[in-house]
Amino acid sequence: MVEQVSLYRAPTTEADADALADWLSDRIGATVTVRDRFCSLYADDSLAEEFAETRVLSPHDRETGNTMLGIVRYEERALDDPERAGGVLYDGLGVQKRLGTRLPEDERGLDHAHIILTSRVLGTWGDHDGRWHKRVNVLGQPALVSVPGLYEAPAKPEAYYKEKQKHAMLSGGAPPREVLEEQVEGDFLVEDDPRTTDVLNGYVLQAVHYLDTGEAFCEQEHCRLANPHRQPGVIEAQLREPEFCERHTSLYGTD
Ligand SMILES: [Zn+2]
C-alpha cells in the first residue's frame, strides 16, 4: 500500500501543488508532501541530453531522439527556464524511466508514490494505429502529470477547431476565450484555464490508485478515475457530481 506521496511542483502556476495535496490527503490514507520542482531537485549534467533522447521526431515515427548539440542546448535552457519550453512532444515512458533513475534510492519502493507535475507535453506510442498519442498522465513510478497535456490530449469539440481556423485566417491569431465560449457548444479547457487544478485532482489520484491496485482507469465515465478521450468528458468526470462511481466512492468518498 502507498503510505507516502511526494508531489513535485509544476513550473507553471495554474497547477497548484498545495491545493492538489490537500484534496488528495482528504481522500487517501497516505501522508502527502509537496516538494519543489523535480528537475530543480534532481537534474544533473546528463539530464538535458536524456530529454533530447526522448523527443518525438514525427507523429508517425516510433523512433525518438535528437541529441545534436543545438537540441541539447535547448534542453539545457528548458531545464533552467521551464516556462519557455514548449512545442515539443516527449516519449512519456522514456521520460518516466530517466527521471525514475534519479529518485532517491531509499524512496523507490511502491509504498512511496512520486508524482511529478510537468509542463512538458507527453505522449505514448499506439501500437494499434502506429502513431503517438498525447497523454494527461503517465502512470507508474514515478507518475507524470502533464499540465499542457490536459489542454491538448483530450480532443476539443469539432466546432472549436473550426472557429480557431476561421479566426486565424482573419486575424492571424488564436481567438480569445470569450469568442470560443460563445461560439462553441460543449465545455472544454483552454490553456491556463482557472479550473486546471480542480480537474487535475482526479489525474493525481489515478497515480496513487494505480500503484495500490494495478488498475489504470475506471470504466465509469462520470468517475474521477475515468480516462475520457474528449474534453466534455473530462469536465463531466472531473467537475460534475458525483465525484466517483459507487465502487470508488467506497475507497475515496469523503462523506
Ligand atoms: Zn470509478
PDB file of C-alpha atoms and ligand atoms in Angstrom:
ATOM      1  CA  MET A   1       0.000   0.000   0.000  1.00  0.00           C
ATOM      2  CA  VAL A   2       1.079   3.541  -0.672  1.00  0.00           C
ATOM      3  CA  GLU A   3       1.925   5.129   2.684  1.00  0.00           C
ATOM      4  CA  GLN A   4       3.625   8.238   1.457  1.00  0.00           C
ATOM      5  CA  VAL A   5       3.071  10.509  -1.542  1.00  0.00           C
ATOM      6  CA  SER A   6       5.578  13.088  -2.749  1.00  0.00           C
ATOM      7  CA  LEU A   7       4.052  15.571  -5.164  1.00  0.00           C
ATOM      8  CA  TYR A   8       6.544  17.686  -7.114  1.00  0.00           C
ATOM      9  CA  ARG A   9       5.562  21.232  -8.051  1.00  0.00           C
ATOM     10  CA  ALA A  10       4.855  22.266 -11.639  1.00  0.00           C
ATOM     11  CA  PRO A  11       6.816  25.121 -13.201  1.00  0.00           C
ATOM     12  CA  THR A  12       3.523  26.794 -14.098  1.00  0.00           C
ATOM     13  CA  THR A  13       1.194  28.332 -11.536  1.00  0.00           C
ATOM     14  CA  GLU A  14      -2.114  27.008 -12.930  1.00  0.00           C
ATOM     15  CA  ALA A  15      -1.475  23.660 -11.293  1.00  0.00           C
ATOM     16  CA  ASP A  16      -1.414  24.403  -7.556  1.00  0.00           C
ATOM     17  CA  ALA A  17       0.512  21.566  -5.882  1.00  0.00           C
ATOM     18  CA  ASP A  18      -0.537  22.590  -2.369  1.00  0.00           C
ATOM     19  CA  ALA A  19      -4.221  22.526  -3.282  1.00  0.00           C
ATOM     20  CA  LEU A  20      -3.779  19.168  -5.054  1.00  0.00           C
ATOM     21  CA  ALA A  21      -2.053  17.741  -1.970  1.00  0.00           C
ATOM     22  CA  ASP A  22      -4.873  18.946   0.301  1.00  0.00           C
ATOM     23  CA  TRP A  23      -7.516  17.372  -1.917  1.00  0.00           C
ATOM     24  CA  LEU A  24      -5.594  14.107  -2.091  1.00  0.00           C
ATOM     25  CA  SER A  25      -4.995  13.996   1.693  1.00  0.00           C
ATOM     26  CA  ASP A  26      -8.730  14.149   2.275  1.00  0.00           C
ATOM     27  CA  ARG A  27      -9.273  11.059   0.131  1.00  0.00           C
ATOM     28  CA  ILE A  28      -6.424   8.633   0.850  1.00  0.00           C
ATOM     29  CA  GLY A  29      -4.795   7.297   3.998  1.00  0.00           C
ATOM     30  CA  ALA A  30      -1.229   8.118   2.934  1.00  0.00           C
ATOM     31  CA  THR A  31       0.791  11.146   4.032  1.00  0.00           C
ATOM     32  CA  VAL A  32       1.051  13.677   1.201  1.00  0.00           C
ATOM     33  CA  THR A  33       4.023  16.028   0.984  1.00  0.00           C
ATOM     34  CA  VAL A  34       4.721  18.747  -1.582  1.00  0.00           C
ATOM     35  CA  ARG A  35       8.260  19.011  -2.884  1.00  0.00           C
ATOM     36  CA  ASP A  36       9.978  21.519  -5.141  1.00  0.00           C
ATOM     37  CA  ARG A  37      10.077  21.057  -8.916  1.00  0.00           C
ATOM     38  CA  PHE A  38      11.572  17.611  -9.665  1.00  0.00           C
ATOM     39  CA  CYS A  39      14.143  18.828 -12.158  1.00  0.00           C
ATOM     40  CA  SER A  40      15.309  21.610  -9.840  1.00  0.00           C
ATOM     41  CA  LEU A  41      15.994  18.948  -7.183  1.00  0.00           C
ATOM     42  CA  TYR A  42      17.460  16.092  -9.214  1.00  0.00           C
ATOM     43  CA  ALA A  43      18.783  17.445 -12.533  1.00  0.00           C
ATOM     44  CA  ASP A  44      22.383  16.537 -13.292  1.00  0.00           C
ATOM     45  CA  ASP A  45      24.767  17.109 -16.203  1.00  0.00           C
ATOM     46  CA  SER A  46      23.268  14.402 -18.381  1.00  0.00           C
ATOM     47  CA  LEU A  47      19.572  15.145 -17.928  1.00  0.00           C
ATOM     48  CA  ALA A  48      19.328  17.640 -20.806  1.00  0.00           C
ATOM     49  CA  GLU A  49      20.778  15.093 -23.217  1.00  0.00           C
ATOM     50  CA  GLU A  50      18.431  12.432 -21.856  1.00  0.00           C
ATOM     51  CA  PHE A  51      15.423  14.664 -22.515  1.00  0.00           C
ATOM     52  CA  ALA A  52      16.739  15.138 -26.055  1.00  0.00           C
ATOM     53  CA  GLU A  53      16.791  11.326 -26.433  1.00  0.00           C
ATOM     54  CA  THR A  54      13.072  11.154 -25.687  1.00  0.00           C
ATOM     55  CA  ARG A  55      11.934  13.765 -28.221  1.00  0.00           C
ATOM     56  CA  VAL A  56       9.305  12.518 -30.624  1.00  0.00           C
ATOM     57  CA  LEU A  57      10.506  13.318 -34.138  1.00  0.00           C
ATOM     58  CA  SER A  58       7.354  12.755 -36.129  1.00  0.00           C
ATOM     59  CA  PRO A  59       3.764  11.808 -35.214  1.00  0.00           C
ATOM     60  CA  HIS A  60       4.019   8.533 -37.145  1.00  0.00           C
ATOM     61  CA  ASP A  61       7.594   7.561 -36.320  1.00  0.00           C
ATOM     62  CA  ARG A  62       8.211   5.387 -33.289  1.00  0.00           C
ATOM     63  CA  GLU A  63      11.909   6.246 -33.145  1.00  0.00           C
ATOM     64  CA  THR A  64      12.717   9.099 -30.772  1.00  0.00           C
ATOM     65  CA  GLY A  65      15.696  11.276 -30.007  1.00  0.00           C
ATOM     66  CA  ASN A  66      17.732  14.047 -31.482  1.00  0.00           C
ATOM     67  CA  THR A  67      20.892  14.677 -29.474  1.00  0.00           C
ATOM     68  CA  MET A  68      22.552  17.168 -31.798  1.00  0.00           C
ATOM     69  CA  LEU A  69      24.325  19.868 -29.840  1.00  0.00           C
ATOM     70  CA  GLY A  70      21.756  22.589 -30.588  1.00  0.00           C
ATOM     71  CA  ILE A  71      18.934  20.409 -29.297  1.00  0.00           C
ATOM     72  CA  VAL A  72      20.819  19.519 -26.121  1.00  0.00           C
ATOM     73  CA  ARG A  73      21.482  23.238 -25.552  1.00  0.00           C
ATOM     74  CA  TYR A  74      17.765  23.901 -25.991  1.00  0.00           C
ATOM     75  CA  GLU A  75      17.009  21.226 -23.400  1.00  0.00           C
ATOM     76  CA  GLU A  76      19.537  22.778 -21.003  1.00  0.00           C
ATOM     77  CA  ARG A  77      17.746  26.102 -21.319  1.00  0.00           C
ATOM     78  CA  ALA A  78      14.378  24.393 -20.883  1.00  0.00           C
ATOM     79  CA  LEU A  79      15.570  22.869 -17.589  1.00  0.00           C
ATOM     80  CA  ASP A  80      16.737  26.284 -16.334  1.00  0.00           C
ATOM     81  CA  ASP A  81      13.658  28.116 -17.543  1.00  0.00           C
ATOM     82  CA  PRO A  82      10.832  25.589 -17.987  1.00  0.00           C
ATOM     83  CA  GLU A  83       8.217  28.250 -18.781  1.00  0.00           C
ATOM     84  CA  ARG A  84       9.967  28.828 -22.082  1.00  0.00           C
ATOM     85  CA  ALA A  85       9.943  25.232 -23.231  1.00  0.00           C
ATOM     86  CA  GLY A  86       7.097  24.291 -25.493  1.00  0.00           C
ATOM     87  CA  GLY A  87       6.012  22.869 -28.783  1.00  0.00           C
ATOM     88  CA  VAL A  88       7.884  19.616 -28.262  1.00  0.00           C
ATOM     89  CA  LEU A  89       6.349  16.183 -27.672  1.00  0.00           C
ATOM     90  CA  TYR A  90       8.293  13.735 -25.493  1.00  0.00           C
ATOM     91  CA  ASP A  91       8.026   9.960 -25.132  1.00  0.00           C
ATOM     92  CA  GLY A  92       6.297   9.724 -21.740  1.00  0.00           C
ATOM     93  CA  LEU A  93       7.642   6.276 -20.870  1.00  0.00           C
ATOM     94  CA  GLY A  94      11.162   7.351 -21.865  1.00  0.00           C
ATOM     95  CA  VAL A  95      10.964  10.418 -19.616  1.00  0.00           C
ATOM     96  CA  GLN A  96       9.491   8.323 -16.792  1.00  0.00           C
ATOM     97  CA  LYS A  97      12.351   5.823 -16.987  1.00  0.00           C
ATOM     98  CA  ARG A  98      15.021   8.519 -16.984  1.00  0.00           C
ATOM     99  CA  LEU A  99      13.523  10.505 -14.101  1.00  0.00           C
ATOM    100  CA  GLY A 100      13.000   7.257 -12.183  1.00  0.00           C
ATOM    101  CA  THR A 101      16.748   6.615 -12.065  1.00  0.00           C
ATOM    102  CA  ARG A 102      17.073   9.924 -10.209  1.00  0.00           C
ATOM    103  CA  LEU A 103      14.680   9.108  -7.377  1.00  0.00           C
ATOM    104  CA  PRO A 104      16.452   8.819  -4.008  1.00  0.00           C
ATOM    105  CA  GLU A 105      17.436   5.160  -3.608  1.00  0.00           C
ATOM    106  CA  ASP A 106      15.694   4.642  -0.290  1.00  0.00           C
ATOM    107  CA  GLU A 107      12.405   6.031  -1.669  1.00  0.00           C
ATOM    108  CA  ARG A 108      11.890   3.786  -4.663  1.00  0.00           C
ATOM    109  CA  GLY A 109       9.554   1.267  -3.052  1.00  0.00           C
ATOM    110  CA  LEU A 110       5.907   1.182  -4.066  1.00  0.00           C
ATOM    111  CA  ASP A 111       4.899   2.339  -0.570  1.00  0.00           C
ATOM    112  CA  HIS A 112       6.175   5.791  -1.591  1.00  0.00           C
ATOM    113  CA  ALA A 113       4.457   7.276  -4.652  1.00  0.00           C
ATOM    114  CA  HIS A 114       6.289  10.023  -6.524  1.00  0.00           C
ATOM    115  CA  ILE A 115       4.060  12.210  -8.681  1.00  0.00           C
ATOM    116  CA  ILE A 116       5.742  14.786 -10.908  1.00  0.00           C
ATOM    117  CA  LEU A 117       3.755  17.728 -12.278  1.00  0.00           C
ATOM    118  CA  THR A 118       5.364  18.818 -15.521  1.00  0.00           C
ATOM    119  CA  SER A 119       4.972  21.499 -18.187  1.00  0.00           C
ATOM    120  CA  ARG A 120       6.188  19.099 -20.902  1.00  0.00           C
ATOM    121  CA  VAL A 121       3.814  17.576 -23.412  1.00  0.00           C
ATOM    122  CA  LEU A 122       3.991  13.770 -23.165  1.00  0.00           C
ATOM    123  CA  GLY A 123       2.851  11.018 -25.487  1.00  0.00           C
ATOM    124  CA  THR A 124       2.760   7.256 -25.708  1.00  0.00           C
ATOM    125  CA  TRP A 125       3.089   5.189 -28.860  1.00  0.00           C
ATOM    126  CA  GLY A 126      -0.054   3.455 -30.088  1.00  0.00           C
ATOM    127  CA  ASP A 127       0.842   0.041 -31.481  1.00  0.00           C
ATOM    128  CA  HIS A 128      -2.716  -0.378 -32.787  1.00  0.00           C
ATOM    129  CA  ASP A 129      -2.670   2.710 -35.017  1.00  0.00           C
ATOM    130  CA  GLY A 130       1.011   3.482 -35.445  1.00  0.00           C
ATOM    131  CA  ARG A 131       1.111   6.993 -34.057  1.00  0.00           C
ATOM    132  CA  TRP A 132       1.865   8.983 -30.906  1.00  0.00           C
ATOM    133  CA  HIS A 133      -0.980   9.937 -28.569  1.00  0.00           C
ATOM    134  CA  LYS A 134      -0.721  12.852 -26.160  1.00  0.00           C
ATOM    135  CA  ARG A 135      -1.410  11.991 -22.522  1.00  0.00           C
ATOM    136  CA  VAL A 136      -2.529  13.867 -19.419  1.00  0.00           C
ATOM    137  CA  ASN A 137      -0.689  11.411 -17.195  1.00  0.00           C
ATOM    138  CA  VAL A 138       1.750   8.532 -17.407  1.00  0.00           C
ATOM    139  CA  LEU A 139       1.104   6.081 -14.587  1.00  0.00           C
ATOM    140  CA  GLY A 140       3.829   4.155 -12.748  1.00  0.00           C
ATOM    141  CA  GLN A 141       6.784   5.077 -10.571  1.00  0.00           C
ATOM    142  CA  PRO A 142       7.332   7.971 -10.819  1.00  0.00           C
ATOM    143  CA  ALA A 143       3.990   9.061 -12.254  1.00  0.00           C
ATOM    144  CA  LEU A 144       3.994  12.058 -14.583  1.00  0.00           C
ATOM    145  CA  VAL A 145       1.124  14.528 -14.839  1.00  0.00           C
ATOM    146  CA  SER A 146       1.366  16.925 -17.784  1.00  0.00           C
ATOM    147  CA  VAL A 147      -0.339  20.287 -17.319  1.00  0.00           C
ATOM    148  CA  PRO A 148      -0.411  21.178 -21.051  1.00  0.00           C
ATOM    149  CA  GLY A 149      -1.482  17.587 -21.716  1.00  0.00           C
ATOM    150  CA  LEU A 150      -4.731  18.467 -20.004  1.00  0.00           C
ATOM    151  CA  TYR A 151      -5.481  21.107 -22.662  1.00  0.00           C
ATOM    152  CA  GLU A 152      -4.042  19.212 -25.621  1.00  0.00           C
ATOM    153  CA  ALA A 153      -4.592  15.476 -25.139  1.00  0.00           C
ATOM    154  CA  PRO A 154      -8.395  15.161 -24.849  1.00  0.00           C
ATOM    155  CA  ALA A 155      -9.975  16.365 -28.085  1.00  0.00           C
ATOM    156  CA  LYS A 156     -11.981  19.586 -28.035  1.00  0.00           C
ATOM    157  CA  PRO A 157     -15.411  19.839 -29.695  1.00  0.00           C
ATOM    158  CA  GLU A 158     -15.215  19.917 -33.508  1.00  0.00           C
ATOM    159  CA  ALA A 159     -16.569  23.490 -33.614  1.00  0.00           C
ATOM    160  CA  TYR A 160     -13.576  24.680 -31.610  1.00  0.00           C
ATOM    161  CA  TYR A 161     -11.120  23.749 -34.340  1.00  0.00           C
ATOM    162  CA  LYS A 162     -13.313  25.349 -37.000  1.00  0.00           C
ATOM    163  CA  GLU A 163     -13.600  28.576 -35.013  1.00  0.00           C
ATOM    164  CA  LYS A 164      -9.853  28.626 -34.415  1.00  0.00           C
ATOM    165  CA  GLN A 165      -9.138  28.167 -38.106  1.00  0.00           C
ATOM    166  CA  LYS A 166     -11.594  30.885 -39.060  1.00  0.00           C
ATOM    167  CA  HIS A 167     -10.078  33.315 -36.600  1.00  0.00           C
ATOM    168  CA  ALA A 168      -6.534  32.510 -37.736  1.00  0.00           C
ATOM    169  CA  MET A 169      -7.432  33.331 -41.335  1.00  0.00           C
ATOM    170  CA  LEU A 170      -8.986  36.656 -40.392  1.00  0.00           C
ATOM    171  CA  SER A 171      -6.553  37.944 -37.804  1.00  0.00           C
ATOM    172  CA  GLY A 172      -3.638  35.520 -37.724  1.00  0.00           C
ATOM    173  CA  GLY A 173      -4.026  34.694 -34.042  1.00  0.00           C
ATOM    174  CA  ALA A 174      -5.913  32.409 -31.712  1.00  0.00           C
ATOM    175  CA  PRO A 175      -9.437  33.542 -30.871  1.00  0.00           C
ATOM    176  CA  PRO A 176      -9.957  34.938 -27.372  1.00  0.00           C
ATOM    177  CA  ARG A 177     -11.611  32.666 -24.848  1.00  0.00           C
ATOM    178  CA  GLU A 178     -14.867  34.681 -24.826  1.00  0.00           C
ATOM    179  CA  VAL A 179     -15.299  34.132 -28.558  1.00  0.00           C
ATOM    180  CA  LEU A 180     -14.694  30.408 -28.207  1.00  0.00           C
ATOM    181  CA  GLU A 181     -17.073  30.057 -25.299  1.00  0.00           C
ATOM    182  CA  GLU A 182     -19.774  31.900 -27.177  1.00  0.00           C
ATOM    183  CA  GLN A 183     -19.340  30.114 -30.496  1.00  0.00           C
ATOM    184  CA  VAL A 184     -18.547  26.586 -29.409  1.00  0.00           C
ATOM    185  CA  GLU A 185     -21.083  24.373 -27.768  1.00  0.00           C
ATOM    186  CA  GLY A 186     -19.843  21.914 -25.184  1.00  0.00           C
ATOM    187  CA  ASP A 187     -17.421  22.502 -22.364  1.00  0.00           C
ATOM    188  CA  PHE A 188     -13.646  22.300 -22.752  1.00  0.00           C
ATOM    189  CA  LEU A 189     -10.452  23.531 -21.117  1.00  0.00           C
ATOM    190  CA  VAL A 190      -8.211  26.167 -22.668  1.00  0.00           C
ATOM    191  CA  GLU A 191      -4.611  26.990 -21.796  1.00  0.00           C
ATOM    192  CA  ASP A 192      -4.256  28.458 -18.275  1.00  0.00           C
ATOM    193  CA  ASP A 193      -7.860  27.527 -17.536  1.00  0.00           C
ATOM    194  CA  PRO A 194      -8.799  28.566 -13.971  1.00  0.00           C
ATOM    195  CA  ARG A 195     -10.284  25.058 -13.451  1.00  0.00           C
ATOM    196  CA  THR A 196      -6.899  23.404 -14.092  1.00  0.00           C
ATOM    197  CA  THR A 197      -6.084  22.425 -10.508  1.00  0.00           C
ATOM    198  CA  ASP A 198      -9.554  21.094  -9.795  1.00  0.00           C
ATOM    199  CA  VAL A 199      -9.510  18.958 -12.927  1.00  0.00           C
ATOM    200  CA  LEU A 200      -6.023  17.632 -12.178  1.00  0.00           C
ATOM    201  CA  ASN A 201      -7.125  16.270  -8.794  1.00  0.00           C
ATOM    202  CA  GLY A 202      -8.500  13.123 -10.394  1.00  0.00           C
ATOM    203  CA  TYR A 203      -5.396  12.589 -12.539  1.00  0.00           C
ATOM    204  CA  VAL A 204      -3.165  12.812  -9.471  1.00  0.00           C
ATOM    205  CA  LEU A 205      -5.360  10.336  -7.584  1.00  0.00           C
ATOM    206  CA  GLN A 206      -5.135   7.948 -10.569  1.00  0.00           C
ATOM    207  CA  ALA A 207      -1.373   7.753  -9.973  1.00  0.00           C
ATOM    208  CA  VAL A 208      -1.839   6.588  -6.378  1.00  0.00           C
ATOM    209  CA  HIS A 209      -4.733   4.290  -7.293  1.00  0.00           C
ATOM    210  CA  TYR A 210      -2.600   2.574  -9.935  1.00  0.00           C
ATOM    211  CA  LEU A 211       0.254   1.816  -7.517  1.00  0.00           C
ATOM    212  CA  ASP A 212      -2.199   0.497  -4.945  1.00  0.00           C
ATOM    213  CA  THR A 213      -4.409  -1.637  -7.178  1.00  0.00           C
ATOM    214  CA  GLY A 214      -2.722  -2.065 -10.568  1.00  0.00           C
ATOM    215  CA  GLU A 215      -5.921  -0.698 -12.099  1.00  0.00           C
ATOM    216  CA  ALA A 216      -5.241   2.024 -14.661  1.00  0.00           C
ATOM    217  CA  PHE A 217      -8.588   3.682 -15.312  1.00  0.00           C
ATOM    218  CA  CYS A 218     -12.235   3.356 -14.346  1.00  0.00           C
ATOM    219  CA  GLU A 219     -14.818   2.345 -16.956  1.00  0.00           C
ATOM    220  CA  GLN A 220     -17.490   4.594 -15.450  1.00  0.00           C
ATOM    221  CA  GLU A 221     -17.388   7.840 -17.377  1.00  0.00           C
ATOM    222  CA  HIS A 222     -18.551  10.090 -14.538  1.00  0.00           C
ATOM    223  CA  CYS A 223     -15.845   8.834 -12.143  1.00  0.00           C
ATOM    224  CA  ARG A 224     -12.741  10.934 -11.413  1.00  0.00           C
ATOM    225  CA  LEU A 225     -10.664   7.843 -12.227  1.00  0.00           C
ATOM    226  CA  ALA A 226     -12.028   7.658 -15.780  1.00  0.00           C
ATOM    227  CA  ASN A 227      -9.883   8.430 -18.833  1.00  0.00           C
ATOM    228  CA  PRO A 228     -12.061  10.370 -21.303  1.00  0.00           C
ATOM    229  CA  HIS A 229     -10.725  10.996 -24.800  1.00  0.00           C
ATOM    230  CA  ARG A 230     -12.700  14.190 -25.290  1.00  0.00           C
ATOM    231  CA  GLN A 231     -12.815  17.470 -23.362  1.00  0.00           C
ATOM    232  CA  PRO A 232     -16.529  17.436 -22.498  1.00  0.00           C
ATOM    233  CA  GLY A 233     -15.931  14.002 -20.966  1.00  0.00           C
ATOM    234  CA  VAL A 234     -13.073  15.399 -18.875  1.00  0.00           C
ATOM    235  CA  ILE A 235     -15.346  18.116 -17.479  1.00  0.00           C
ATOM    236  CA  GLU A 236     -18.036  15.521 -16.799  1.00  0.00           C
ATOM    237  CA  ALA A 237     -15.657  13.138 -14.996  1.00  0.00           C
ATOM    238  CA  GLN A 238     -13.719  15.710 -13.008  1.00  0.00           C
ATOM    239  CA  LEU A 239     -16.078  18.579 -12.223  1.00  0.00           C
ATOM    240  CA  ARG A 240     -19.619  17.210 -12.127  1.00  0.00           C
ATOM    241  CA  GLU A 241     -21.252  15.276  -9.325  1.00  0.00           C
ATOM    242  CA  PRO A 242     -20.966  12.560  -8.293  1.00  0.00           C
ATOM    243  CA  GLU A 243     -17.245  12.598  -7.692  1.00  0.00           C
ATOM    244  CA  PHE A 244     -16.737   8.831  -8.045  1.00  0.00           C
ATOM    245  CA  CYS A 245     -18.572   5.736  -9.195  1.00  0.00           C
ATOM    246  CA  GLU A 246     -20.016   3.543  -6.474  1.00  0.00           C
ATOM    247  CA  ARG A 247     -17.009   1.248  -6.250  1.00  0.00           C
ATOM    248  CA  HIS A 248     -14.520   4.095  -5.978  1.00  0.00           C
ATOM    249  CA  THR A 249     -16.710   6.101  -3.605  1.00  0.00           C
ATOM    250  CA  SER A 250     -16.201   3.271  -1.135  1.00  0.00           C
ATOM    251  CA  LEU A 251     -12.432   3.809  -1.449  1.00  0.00           C
ATOM    252  CA  TYR A 252     -12.135   7.580  -1.806  1.00  0.00           C
ATOM    253  CA  GLY A 253     -15.514   9.135  -0.985  1.00  0.00           C
ATOM    254  CA  THR A 254     -15.465  11.900   1.612  1.00  0.00           C
ATOM    255  CA  ASP A 255     -18.988  11.592   3.022  1.00  0.00           C
TER     256      ASP A 255
HETATM  257 ZN    ZN B   1     -14.718   4.618 -10.688  1.00  0.00          ZN
END
